[in-house]
Backbone as JSON, one array per atom type, in Angstrom:
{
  "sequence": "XXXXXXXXXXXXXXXXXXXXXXXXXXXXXXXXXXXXXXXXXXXXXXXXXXXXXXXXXXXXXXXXXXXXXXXXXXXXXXXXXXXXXXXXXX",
  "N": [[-3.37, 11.61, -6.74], [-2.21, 10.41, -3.89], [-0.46, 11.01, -0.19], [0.27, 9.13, 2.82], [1.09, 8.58, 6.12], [2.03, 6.22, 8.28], [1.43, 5.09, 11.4], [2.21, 1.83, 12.99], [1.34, -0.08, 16.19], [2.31, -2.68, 18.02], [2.65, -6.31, 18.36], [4.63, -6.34, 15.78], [6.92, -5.89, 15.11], [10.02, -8.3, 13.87], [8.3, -10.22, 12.88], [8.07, -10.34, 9.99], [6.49, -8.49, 9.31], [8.11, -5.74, 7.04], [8.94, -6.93, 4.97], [6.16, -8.37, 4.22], [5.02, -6.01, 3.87], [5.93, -4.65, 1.72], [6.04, -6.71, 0.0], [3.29, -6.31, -0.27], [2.52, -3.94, -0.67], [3.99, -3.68, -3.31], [1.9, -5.87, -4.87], [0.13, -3.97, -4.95], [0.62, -1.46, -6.3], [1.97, 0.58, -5.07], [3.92, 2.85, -4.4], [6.19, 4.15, -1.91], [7.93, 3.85, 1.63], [8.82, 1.14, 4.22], [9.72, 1.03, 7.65], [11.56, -0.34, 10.76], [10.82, 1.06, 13.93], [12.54, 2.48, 16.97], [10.73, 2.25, 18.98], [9.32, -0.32, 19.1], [7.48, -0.17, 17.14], [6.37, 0.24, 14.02], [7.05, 2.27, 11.22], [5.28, 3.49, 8.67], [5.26, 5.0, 5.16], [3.38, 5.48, 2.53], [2.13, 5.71, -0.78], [0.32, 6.92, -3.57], [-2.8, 6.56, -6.12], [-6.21, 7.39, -4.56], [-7.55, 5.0, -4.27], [-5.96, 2.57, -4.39], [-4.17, 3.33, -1.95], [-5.82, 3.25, -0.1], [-6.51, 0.57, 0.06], [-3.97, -0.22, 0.44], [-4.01, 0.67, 3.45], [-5.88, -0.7, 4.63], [-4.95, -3.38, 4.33], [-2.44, -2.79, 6.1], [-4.03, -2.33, 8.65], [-3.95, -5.23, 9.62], [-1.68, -6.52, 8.93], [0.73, -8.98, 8.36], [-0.16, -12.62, 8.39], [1.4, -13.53, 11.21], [1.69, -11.2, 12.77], [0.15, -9.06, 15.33], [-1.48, -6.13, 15.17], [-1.92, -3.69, 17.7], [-2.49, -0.43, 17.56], [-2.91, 1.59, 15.18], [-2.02, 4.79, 13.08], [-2.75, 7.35, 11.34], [-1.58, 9.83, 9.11], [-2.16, 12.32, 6.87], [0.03, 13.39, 4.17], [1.78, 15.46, 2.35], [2.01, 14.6, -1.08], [5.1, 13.09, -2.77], [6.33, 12.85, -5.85], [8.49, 11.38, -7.24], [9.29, 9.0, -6.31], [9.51, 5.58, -6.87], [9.47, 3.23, -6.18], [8.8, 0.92, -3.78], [10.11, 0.44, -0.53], [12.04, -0.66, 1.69], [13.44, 0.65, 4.24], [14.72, 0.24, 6.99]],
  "CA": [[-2.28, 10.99, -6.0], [-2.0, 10.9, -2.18], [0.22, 9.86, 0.34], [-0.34, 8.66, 3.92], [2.23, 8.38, 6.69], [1.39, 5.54, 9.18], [2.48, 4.26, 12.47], [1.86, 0.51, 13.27], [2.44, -0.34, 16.86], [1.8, -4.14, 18.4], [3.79, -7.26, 17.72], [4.74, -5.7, 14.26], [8.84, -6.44, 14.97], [10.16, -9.96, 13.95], [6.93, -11.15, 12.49], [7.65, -10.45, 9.16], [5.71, -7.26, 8.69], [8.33, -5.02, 6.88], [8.91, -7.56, 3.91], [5.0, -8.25, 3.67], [4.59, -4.93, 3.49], [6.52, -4.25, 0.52], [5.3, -7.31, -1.1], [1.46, -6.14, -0.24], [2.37, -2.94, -1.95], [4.17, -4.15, -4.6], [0.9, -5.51, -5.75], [-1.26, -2.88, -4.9], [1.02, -0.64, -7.07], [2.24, 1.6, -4.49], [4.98, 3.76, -3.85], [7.12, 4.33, -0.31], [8.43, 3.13, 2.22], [8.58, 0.69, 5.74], [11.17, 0.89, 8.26], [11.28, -0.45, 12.26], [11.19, 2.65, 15.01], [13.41, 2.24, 17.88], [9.96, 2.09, 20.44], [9.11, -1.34, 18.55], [6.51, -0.08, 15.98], [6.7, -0.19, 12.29], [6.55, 3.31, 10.28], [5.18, 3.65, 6.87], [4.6, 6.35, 3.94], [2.37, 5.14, 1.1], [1.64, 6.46, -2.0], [-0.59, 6.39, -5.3], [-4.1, 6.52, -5.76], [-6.65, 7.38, -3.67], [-8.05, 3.35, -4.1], [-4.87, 1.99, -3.94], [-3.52, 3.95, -0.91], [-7.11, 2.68, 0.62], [-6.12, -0.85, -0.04], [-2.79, -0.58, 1.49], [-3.91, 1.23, 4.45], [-6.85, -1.96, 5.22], [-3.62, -4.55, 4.72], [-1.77, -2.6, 7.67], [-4.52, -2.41, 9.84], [-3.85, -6.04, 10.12], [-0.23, -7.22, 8.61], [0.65, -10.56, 8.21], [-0.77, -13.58, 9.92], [2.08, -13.55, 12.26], [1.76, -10.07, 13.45], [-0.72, -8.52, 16.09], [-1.66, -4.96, 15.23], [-2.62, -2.84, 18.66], [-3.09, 0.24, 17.12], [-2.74, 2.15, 13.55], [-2.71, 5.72, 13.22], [-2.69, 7.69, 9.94], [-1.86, 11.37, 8.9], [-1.98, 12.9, 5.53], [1.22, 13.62, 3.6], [1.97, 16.43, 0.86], [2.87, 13.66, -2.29], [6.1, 13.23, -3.42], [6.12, 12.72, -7.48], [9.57, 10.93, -7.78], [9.45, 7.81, -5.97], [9.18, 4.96, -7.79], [8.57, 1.59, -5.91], [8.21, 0.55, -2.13], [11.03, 0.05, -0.6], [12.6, -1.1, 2.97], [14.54, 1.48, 4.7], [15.38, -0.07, 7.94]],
  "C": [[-2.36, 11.46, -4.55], [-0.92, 10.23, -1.25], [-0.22, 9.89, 2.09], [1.28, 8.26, 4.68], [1.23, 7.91, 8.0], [2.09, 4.85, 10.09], [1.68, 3.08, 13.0], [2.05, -0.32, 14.92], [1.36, -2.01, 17.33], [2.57, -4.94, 18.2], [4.13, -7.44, 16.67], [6.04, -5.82, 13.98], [9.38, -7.81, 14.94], [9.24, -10.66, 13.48], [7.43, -11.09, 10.81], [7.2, -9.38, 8.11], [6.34, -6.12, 7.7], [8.39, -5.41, 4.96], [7.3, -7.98, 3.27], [4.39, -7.52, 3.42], [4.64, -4.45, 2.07], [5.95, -4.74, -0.5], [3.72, -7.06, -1.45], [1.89, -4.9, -1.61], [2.91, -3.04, -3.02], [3.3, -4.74, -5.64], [-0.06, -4.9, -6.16], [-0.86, -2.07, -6.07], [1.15, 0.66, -6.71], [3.44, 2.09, -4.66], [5.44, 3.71, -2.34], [7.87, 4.1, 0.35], [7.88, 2.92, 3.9], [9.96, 0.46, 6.14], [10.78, 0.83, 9.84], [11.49, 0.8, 12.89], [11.88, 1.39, 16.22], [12.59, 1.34, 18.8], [9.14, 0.57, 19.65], [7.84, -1.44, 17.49], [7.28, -0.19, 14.54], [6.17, 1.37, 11.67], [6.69, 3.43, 8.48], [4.5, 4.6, 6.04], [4.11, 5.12, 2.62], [1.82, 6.08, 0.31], [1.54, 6.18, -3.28], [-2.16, 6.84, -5.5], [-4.88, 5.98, -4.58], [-7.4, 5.75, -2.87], [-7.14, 2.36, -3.17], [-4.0, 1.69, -2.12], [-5.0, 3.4, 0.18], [-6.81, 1.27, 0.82], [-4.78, -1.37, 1.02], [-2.92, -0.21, 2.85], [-5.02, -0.33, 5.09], [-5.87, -3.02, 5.59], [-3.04, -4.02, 6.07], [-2.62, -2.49, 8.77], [-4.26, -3.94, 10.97], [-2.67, -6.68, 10.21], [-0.7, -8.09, 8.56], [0.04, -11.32, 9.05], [-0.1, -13.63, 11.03], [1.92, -12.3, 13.51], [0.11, -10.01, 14.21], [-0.89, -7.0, 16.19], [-2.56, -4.34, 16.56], [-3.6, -1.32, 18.09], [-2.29, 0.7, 15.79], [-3.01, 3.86, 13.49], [-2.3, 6.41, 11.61], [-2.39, 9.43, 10.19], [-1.13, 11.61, 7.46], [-0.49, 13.59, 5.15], [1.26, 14.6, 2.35], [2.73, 14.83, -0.4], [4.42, 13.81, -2.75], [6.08, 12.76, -4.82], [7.63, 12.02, -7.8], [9.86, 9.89, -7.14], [8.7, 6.6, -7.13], [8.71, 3.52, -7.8], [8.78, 1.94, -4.13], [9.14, -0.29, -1.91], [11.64, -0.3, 1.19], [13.78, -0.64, 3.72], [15.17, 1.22, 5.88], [14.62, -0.67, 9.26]]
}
């Protein structure tokens, strides 16, 4: 199990991206959560297997068709063991 804490920034607000997120990982069979930052990025924790968490991290490089990802940055997370789906915090 791993988790991944990722910041999304580009035209990632209003497109779409927080709900296609959820639904991406909902079939990946992730864990976490996505929620807007103030400075108009998108921050997200993911977690599950190391495949999985690979899968979801390729989807955010790009988001939805609507969105325009600038940049993506990643940093490793200690797991949490009690989350249970992927969820949309704000």
């Amino acid at each position: 199990m791993e988790r991944k804490f990722v910041v999304v920034t580009g035209i990632v607000q209003g497109v779409g991206f927080r709900f296609s997120a959820q639904r991406e990982a909902e079939r990946l069979g992730v864990t976490g959560r996505v929620r807007n930052r103030n400075d108009g990025s998108v921050e997200v924790a993911v977690q599950g297997t190391a495949q999985r968490v690979a899968d979801m991290l390729r989807w955010l490089r790009t988001g939805p068709e609507s969105a325009n990802v600038r940049s993506f940055e990643v940093t490793d997370v200690v797991p949490v063991d009690d989350e249970t789906q992927f969820s949309i915090t704000g």
